[in-house]
PDB file of C-alpha atoms in Angstrom:
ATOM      1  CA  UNK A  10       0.000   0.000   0.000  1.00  0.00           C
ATOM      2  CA  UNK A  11       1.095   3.445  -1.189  1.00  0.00           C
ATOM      3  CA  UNK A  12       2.398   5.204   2.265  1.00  0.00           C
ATOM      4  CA  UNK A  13      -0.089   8.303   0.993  1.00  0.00           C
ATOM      5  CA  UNK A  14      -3.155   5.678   1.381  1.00  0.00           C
ATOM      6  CA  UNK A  15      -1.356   4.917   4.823  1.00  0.00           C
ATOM      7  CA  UNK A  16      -1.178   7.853   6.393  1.00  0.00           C
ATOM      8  CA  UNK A  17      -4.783   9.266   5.860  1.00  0.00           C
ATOM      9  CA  UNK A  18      -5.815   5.809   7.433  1.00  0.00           C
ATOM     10  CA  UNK A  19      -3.970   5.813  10.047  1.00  0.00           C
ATOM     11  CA  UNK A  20      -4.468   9.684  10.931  1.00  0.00           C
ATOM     12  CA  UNK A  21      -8.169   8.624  10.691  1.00  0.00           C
ATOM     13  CA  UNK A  22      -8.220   5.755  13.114  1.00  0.00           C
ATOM     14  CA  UNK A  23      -6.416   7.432  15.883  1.00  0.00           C
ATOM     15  CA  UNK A  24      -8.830  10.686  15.847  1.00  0.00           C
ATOM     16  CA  UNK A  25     -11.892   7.894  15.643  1.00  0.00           C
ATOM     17  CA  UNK A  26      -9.992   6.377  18.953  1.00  0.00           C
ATOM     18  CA  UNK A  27      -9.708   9.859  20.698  1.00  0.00           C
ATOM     19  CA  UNK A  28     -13.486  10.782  20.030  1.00  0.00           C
ATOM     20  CA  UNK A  29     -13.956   7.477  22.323  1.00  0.00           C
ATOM     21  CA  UNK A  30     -12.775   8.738  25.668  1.00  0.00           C
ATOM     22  CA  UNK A  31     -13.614  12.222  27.393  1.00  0.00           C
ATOM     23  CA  UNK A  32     -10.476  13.772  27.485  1.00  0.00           C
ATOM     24  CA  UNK A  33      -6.872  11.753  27.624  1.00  0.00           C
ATOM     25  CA  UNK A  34      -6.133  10.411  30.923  1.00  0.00           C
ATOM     26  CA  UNK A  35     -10.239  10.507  32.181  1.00  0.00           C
ATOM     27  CA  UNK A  36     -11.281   7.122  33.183  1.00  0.00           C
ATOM     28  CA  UNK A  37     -15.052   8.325  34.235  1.00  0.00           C
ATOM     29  CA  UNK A  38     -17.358  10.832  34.046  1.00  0.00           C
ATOM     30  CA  UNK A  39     -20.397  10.864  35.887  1.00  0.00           C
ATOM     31  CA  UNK A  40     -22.734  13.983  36.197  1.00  0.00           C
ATOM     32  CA  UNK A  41     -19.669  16.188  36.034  1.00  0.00           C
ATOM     33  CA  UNK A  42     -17.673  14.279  38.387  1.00  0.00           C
ATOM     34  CA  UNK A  43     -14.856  12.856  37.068  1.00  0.00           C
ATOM     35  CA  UNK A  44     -12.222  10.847  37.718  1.00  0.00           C
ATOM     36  CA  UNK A  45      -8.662  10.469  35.883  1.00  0.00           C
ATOM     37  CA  UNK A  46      -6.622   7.544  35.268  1.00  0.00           C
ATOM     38  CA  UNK A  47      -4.288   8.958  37.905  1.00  0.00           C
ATOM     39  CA  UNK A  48      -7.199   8.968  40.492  1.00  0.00           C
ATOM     40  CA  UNK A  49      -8.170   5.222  39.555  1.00  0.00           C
ATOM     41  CA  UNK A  50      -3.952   4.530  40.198  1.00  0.00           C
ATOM     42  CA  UNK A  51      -4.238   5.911  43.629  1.00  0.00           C
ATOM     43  CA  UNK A  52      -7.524   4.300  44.578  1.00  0.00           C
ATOM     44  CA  UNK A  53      -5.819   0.658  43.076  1.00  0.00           C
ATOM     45  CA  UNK A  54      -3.307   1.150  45.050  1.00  0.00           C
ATOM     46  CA  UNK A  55      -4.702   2.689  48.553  1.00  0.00           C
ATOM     47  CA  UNK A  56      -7.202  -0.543  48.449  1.00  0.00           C
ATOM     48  CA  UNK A  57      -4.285  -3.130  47.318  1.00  0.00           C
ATOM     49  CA  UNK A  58      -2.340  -1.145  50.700  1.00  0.00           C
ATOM     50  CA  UNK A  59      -5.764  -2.000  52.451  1.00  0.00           C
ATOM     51  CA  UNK A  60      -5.683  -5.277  51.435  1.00  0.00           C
ATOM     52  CA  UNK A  61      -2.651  -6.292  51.961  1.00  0.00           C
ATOM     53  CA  UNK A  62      -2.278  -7.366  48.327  1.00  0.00           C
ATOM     54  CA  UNK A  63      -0.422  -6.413  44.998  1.00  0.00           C
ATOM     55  CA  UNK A  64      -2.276  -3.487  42.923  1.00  0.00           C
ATOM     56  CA  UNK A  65      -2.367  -5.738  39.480  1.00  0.00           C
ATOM     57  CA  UNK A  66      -4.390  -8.011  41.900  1.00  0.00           C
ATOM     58  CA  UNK A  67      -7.187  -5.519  41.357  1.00  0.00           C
ATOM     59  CA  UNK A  68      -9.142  -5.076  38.108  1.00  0.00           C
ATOM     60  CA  UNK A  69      -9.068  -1.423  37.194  1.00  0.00           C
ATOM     61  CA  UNK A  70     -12.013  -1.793  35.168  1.00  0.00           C
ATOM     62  CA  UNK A  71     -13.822  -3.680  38.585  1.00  0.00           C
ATOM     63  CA  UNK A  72     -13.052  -0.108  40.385  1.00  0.00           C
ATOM     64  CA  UNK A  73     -14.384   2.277  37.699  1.00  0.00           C
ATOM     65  CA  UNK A  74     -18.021   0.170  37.246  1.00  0.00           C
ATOM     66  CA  UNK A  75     -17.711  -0.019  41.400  1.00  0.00           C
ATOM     67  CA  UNK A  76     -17.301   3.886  40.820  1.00  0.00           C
ATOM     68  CA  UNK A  77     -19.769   4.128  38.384  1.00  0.00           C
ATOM     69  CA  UNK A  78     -22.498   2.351  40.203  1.00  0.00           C
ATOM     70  CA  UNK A  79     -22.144   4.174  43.657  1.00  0.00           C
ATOM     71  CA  UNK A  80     -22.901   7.407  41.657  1.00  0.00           C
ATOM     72  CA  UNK A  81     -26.326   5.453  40.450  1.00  0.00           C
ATOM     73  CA  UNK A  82     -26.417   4.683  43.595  1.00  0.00           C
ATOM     74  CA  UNK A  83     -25.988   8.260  45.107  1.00  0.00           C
ATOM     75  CA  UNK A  84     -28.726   9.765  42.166  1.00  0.00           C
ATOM     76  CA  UNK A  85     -31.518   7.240  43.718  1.00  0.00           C
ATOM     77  CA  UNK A  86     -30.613   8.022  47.407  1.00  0.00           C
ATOM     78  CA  UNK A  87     -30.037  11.648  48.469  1.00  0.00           C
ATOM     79  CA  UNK A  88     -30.757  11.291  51.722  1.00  0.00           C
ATOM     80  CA  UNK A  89     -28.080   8.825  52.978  1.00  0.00           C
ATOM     81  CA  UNK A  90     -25.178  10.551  54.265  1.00  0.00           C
ATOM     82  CA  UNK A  91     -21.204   9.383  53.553  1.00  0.00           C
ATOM     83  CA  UNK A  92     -21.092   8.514  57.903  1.00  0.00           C
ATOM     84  CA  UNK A  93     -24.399   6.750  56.907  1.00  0.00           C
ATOM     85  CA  UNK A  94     -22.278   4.603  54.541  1.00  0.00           C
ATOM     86  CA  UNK A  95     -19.394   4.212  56.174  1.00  0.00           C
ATOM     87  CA  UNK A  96     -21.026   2.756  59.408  1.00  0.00           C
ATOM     88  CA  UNK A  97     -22.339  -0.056  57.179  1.00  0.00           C
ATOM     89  CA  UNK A  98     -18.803  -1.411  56.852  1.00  0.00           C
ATOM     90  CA  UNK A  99     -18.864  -3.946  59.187  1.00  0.00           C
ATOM     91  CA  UNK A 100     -21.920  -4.951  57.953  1.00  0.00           C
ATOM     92  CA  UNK A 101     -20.448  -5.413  54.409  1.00  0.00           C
ATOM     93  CA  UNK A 102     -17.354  -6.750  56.003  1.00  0.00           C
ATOM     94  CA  UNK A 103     -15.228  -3.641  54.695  1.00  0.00           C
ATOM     95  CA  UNK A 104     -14.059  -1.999  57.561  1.00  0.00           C
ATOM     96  CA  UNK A 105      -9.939  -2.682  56.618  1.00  0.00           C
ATOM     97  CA  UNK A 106     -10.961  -0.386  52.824  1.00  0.00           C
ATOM     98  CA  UNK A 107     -11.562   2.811  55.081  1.00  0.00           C
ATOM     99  CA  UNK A 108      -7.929   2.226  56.914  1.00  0.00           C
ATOM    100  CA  UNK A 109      -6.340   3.395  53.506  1.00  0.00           C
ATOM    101  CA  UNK A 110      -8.138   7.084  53.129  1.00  0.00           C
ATOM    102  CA  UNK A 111      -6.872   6.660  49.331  1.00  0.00           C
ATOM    103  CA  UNK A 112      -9.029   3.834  49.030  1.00  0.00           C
ATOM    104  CA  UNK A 113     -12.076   5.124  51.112  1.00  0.00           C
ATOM    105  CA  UNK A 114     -13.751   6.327  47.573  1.00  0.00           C
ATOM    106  CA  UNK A 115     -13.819   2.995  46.650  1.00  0.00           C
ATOM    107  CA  UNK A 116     -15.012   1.526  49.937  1.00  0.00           C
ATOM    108  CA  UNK A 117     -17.970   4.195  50.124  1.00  0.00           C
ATOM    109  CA  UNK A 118     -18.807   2.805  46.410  1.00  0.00           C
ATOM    110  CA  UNK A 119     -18.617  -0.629  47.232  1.00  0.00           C
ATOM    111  CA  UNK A 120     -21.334  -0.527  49.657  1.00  0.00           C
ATOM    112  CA  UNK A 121     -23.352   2.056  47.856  1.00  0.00           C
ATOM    113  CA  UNK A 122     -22.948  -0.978  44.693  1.00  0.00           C
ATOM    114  CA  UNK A 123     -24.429  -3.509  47.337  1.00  0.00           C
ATOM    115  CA  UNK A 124     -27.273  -1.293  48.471  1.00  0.00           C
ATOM    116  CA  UNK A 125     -28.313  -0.391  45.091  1.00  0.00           C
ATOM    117  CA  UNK A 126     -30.628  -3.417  45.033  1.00  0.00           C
ATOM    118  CA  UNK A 127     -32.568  -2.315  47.995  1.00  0.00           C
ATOM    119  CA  UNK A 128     -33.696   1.266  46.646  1.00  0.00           C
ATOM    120  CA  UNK A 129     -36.033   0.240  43.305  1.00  0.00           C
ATOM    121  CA  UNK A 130     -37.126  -2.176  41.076  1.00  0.00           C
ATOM    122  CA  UNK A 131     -35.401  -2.729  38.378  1.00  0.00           C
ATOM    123  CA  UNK A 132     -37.740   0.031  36.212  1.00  0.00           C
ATOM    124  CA  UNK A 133     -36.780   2.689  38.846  1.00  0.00           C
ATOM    125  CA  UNK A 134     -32.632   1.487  38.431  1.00  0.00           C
ATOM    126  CA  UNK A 135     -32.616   1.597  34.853  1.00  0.00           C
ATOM    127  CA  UNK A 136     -34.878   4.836  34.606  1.00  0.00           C
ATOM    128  CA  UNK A 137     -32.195   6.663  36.983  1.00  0.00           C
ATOM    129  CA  UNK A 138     -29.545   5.182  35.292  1.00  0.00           C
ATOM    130  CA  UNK A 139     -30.764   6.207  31.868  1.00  0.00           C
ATOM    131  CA  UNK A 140     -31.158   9.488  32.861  1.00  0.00           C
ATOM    132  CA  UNK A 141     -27.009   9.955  34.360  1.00  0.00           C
ATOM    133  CA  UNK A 142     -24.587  11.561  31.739  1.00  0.00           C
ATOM    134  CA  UNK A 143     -22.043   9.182  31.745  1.00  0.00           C
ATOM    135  CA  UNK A 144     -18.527   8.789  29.664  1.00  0.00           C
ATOM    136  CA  UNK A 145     -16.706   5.862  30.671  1.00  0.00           C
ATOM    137  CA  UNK A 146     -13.307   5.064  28.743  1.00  0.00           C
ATOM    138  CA  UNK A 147     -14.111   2.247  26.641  1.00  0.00           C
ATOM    139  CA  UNK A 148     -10.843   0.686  27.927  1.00  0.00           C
ATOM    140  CA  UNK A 149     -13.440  -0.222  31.055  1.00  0.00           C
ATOM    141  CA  UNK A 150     -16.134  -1.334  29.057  1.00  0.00           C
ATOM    142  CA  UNK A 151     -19.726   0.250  27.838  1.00  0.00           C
ATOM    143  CA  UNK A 152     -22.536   1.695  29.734  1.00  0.00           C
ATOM    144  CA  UNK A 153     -25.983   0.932  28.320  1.00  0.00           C
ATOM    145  CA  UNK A 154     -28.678   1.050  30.485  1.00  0.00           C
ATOM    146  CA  UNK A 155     -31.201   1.610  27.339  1.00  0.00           C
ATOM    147  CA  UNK A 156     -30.190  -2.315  26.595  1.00  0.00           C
ATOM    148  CA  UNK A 157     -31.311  -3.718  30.334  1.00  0.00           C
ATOM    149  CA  UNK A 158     -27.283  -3.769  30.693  1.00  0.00           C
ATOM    150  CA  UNK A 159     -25.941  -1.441  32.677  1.00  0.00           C
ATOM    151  CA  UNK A 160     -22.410  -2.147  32.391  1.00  0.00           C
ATOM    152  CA  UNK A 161     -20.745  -4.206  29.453  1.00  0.00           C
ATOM    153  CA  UNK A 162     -17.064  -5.427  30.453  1.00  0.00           C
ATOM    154  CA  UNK A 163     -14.524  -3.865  28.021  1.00  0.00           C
ATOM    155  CA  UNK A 164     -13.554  -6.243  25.525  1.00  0.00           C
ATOM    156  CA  UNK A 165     -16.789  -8.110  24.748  1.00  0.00           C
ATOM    157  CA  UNK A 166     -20.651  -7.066  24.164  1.00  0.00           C
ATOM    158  CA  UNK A 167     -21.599 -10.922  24.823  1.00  0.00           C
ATOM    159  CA  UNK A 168     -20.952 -10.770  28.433  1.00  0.00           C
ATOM    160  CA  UNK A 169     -22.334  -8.238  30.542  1.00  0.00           C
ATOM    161  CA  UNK A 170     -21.111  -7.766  33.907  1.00  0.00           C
ATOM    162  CA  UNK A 171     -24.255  -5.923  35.635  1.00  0.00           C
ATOM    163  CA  UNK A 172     -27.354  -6.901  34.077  1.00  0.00           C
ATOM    164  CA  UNK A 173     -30.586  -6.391  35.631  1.00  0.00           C
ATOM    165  CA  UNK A 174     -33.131  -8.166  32.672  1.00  0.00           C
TER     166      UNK A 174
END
C-alpha cells in the first residue's frame, strides 16, 4: 500500500480512537464528576495497601463500574449521608478499605454498589440510570442502560457484567 493511502488511514483511526474517551487520561465521568486515570492509580493502590495485596491483583475496570455504580447509587438516594455509609462497613465486612483514606472512595462505592438493590425495582434502576450523563473510557467497558445492561465489560458485548433483565 502506497504510504499516501497509509497515512490518511492511520491519521483517521487514531482521531476515531480519541473521540472514544472524554479527554486523555479521564477514566469516568459521571454527572460532572470525574475521575482520571491517575485517580483510579491511587484508589488501586490505597485498596491493594488496604488489602494487603499487589495493585495488578485488582481489576481497574472492577473499580471504575464499582465507581460508576455508587454514583447510580448516590442519584436514587439523596438522603443517605457518607457517615451513613461508612457505618455499614462492618456490615459489608469492609471496615480494613476505610484504613487506607486513598481507598475510602472505593469503599464508600462498594457498599453504595451492594445497596443499590434495595432502593427500586429494576424500572426505577434503569430509569435513573438512563437518565445519568455518563462517559466511561471504553478501555473499562460500555454503559448501556437503554439495553437492560448497565455495564458491558470492556472487551466483549456478549458478556455483561451488571445486568438487571
Amino acid at each position: 500500500m502506497k504510504l499516501t493511502r497509509l497515512v490518511p488511514a492511520a491519521v483517521a483511526a487514531v482521531a476515531l480512537l480519541a473521540g472514544c474517551s472524554p479527554t486523555p487520561g479521564t477514566a469516568l465521568v459521571v454527572d460532572g464528576t470525574h475521575y482520571t486515570e491517575g485517580q483510579v492509580s491511587e484508589i488501586v493502590d490505597g485498596c491493594a495497601e488496604a488489602l494487603d495485596i499487589t495493585p495488578d491483583q485488582i481489576r481497574r475496570s472492577g473499580v471504575v463500574g464499582t465507581l460508576l455504580l455508587g454514583k447510580l447509587f448516590d442519584s436514587l438516594v439523596t438522603d443517605t449521608s457518607e457517615a451513613d455509609i461508612q457505618a455499614m462497613a462492618e456490615q459489608f465486612q469492609a471496615e480494613q478499605l476505610f484504613d487506607v483514606e486513598a481507598c475510602k472512595p472505593l469503599a464508600l462505592a462498594n457498599i453504595k454498589t451492594q445497596l443499590l438493590g434495595t432502593v427500586g425495582n429494576d424500572d426505577v434502576i434503569l430509569e435513573a440510570a438512563s437518565a445519568l450523563d455518563v462517559q466511561l473510557n471504553p478501555r473499562y467497558g460500555k454503559w448501556d442502560p437503554a439495553s437492560g445492561t448497565l455495564l458491558y465489560p470492556s472487551g466483549s458485548l456478549s458478556e455483561p457484567s451488571v445486568s438487571l433483565r
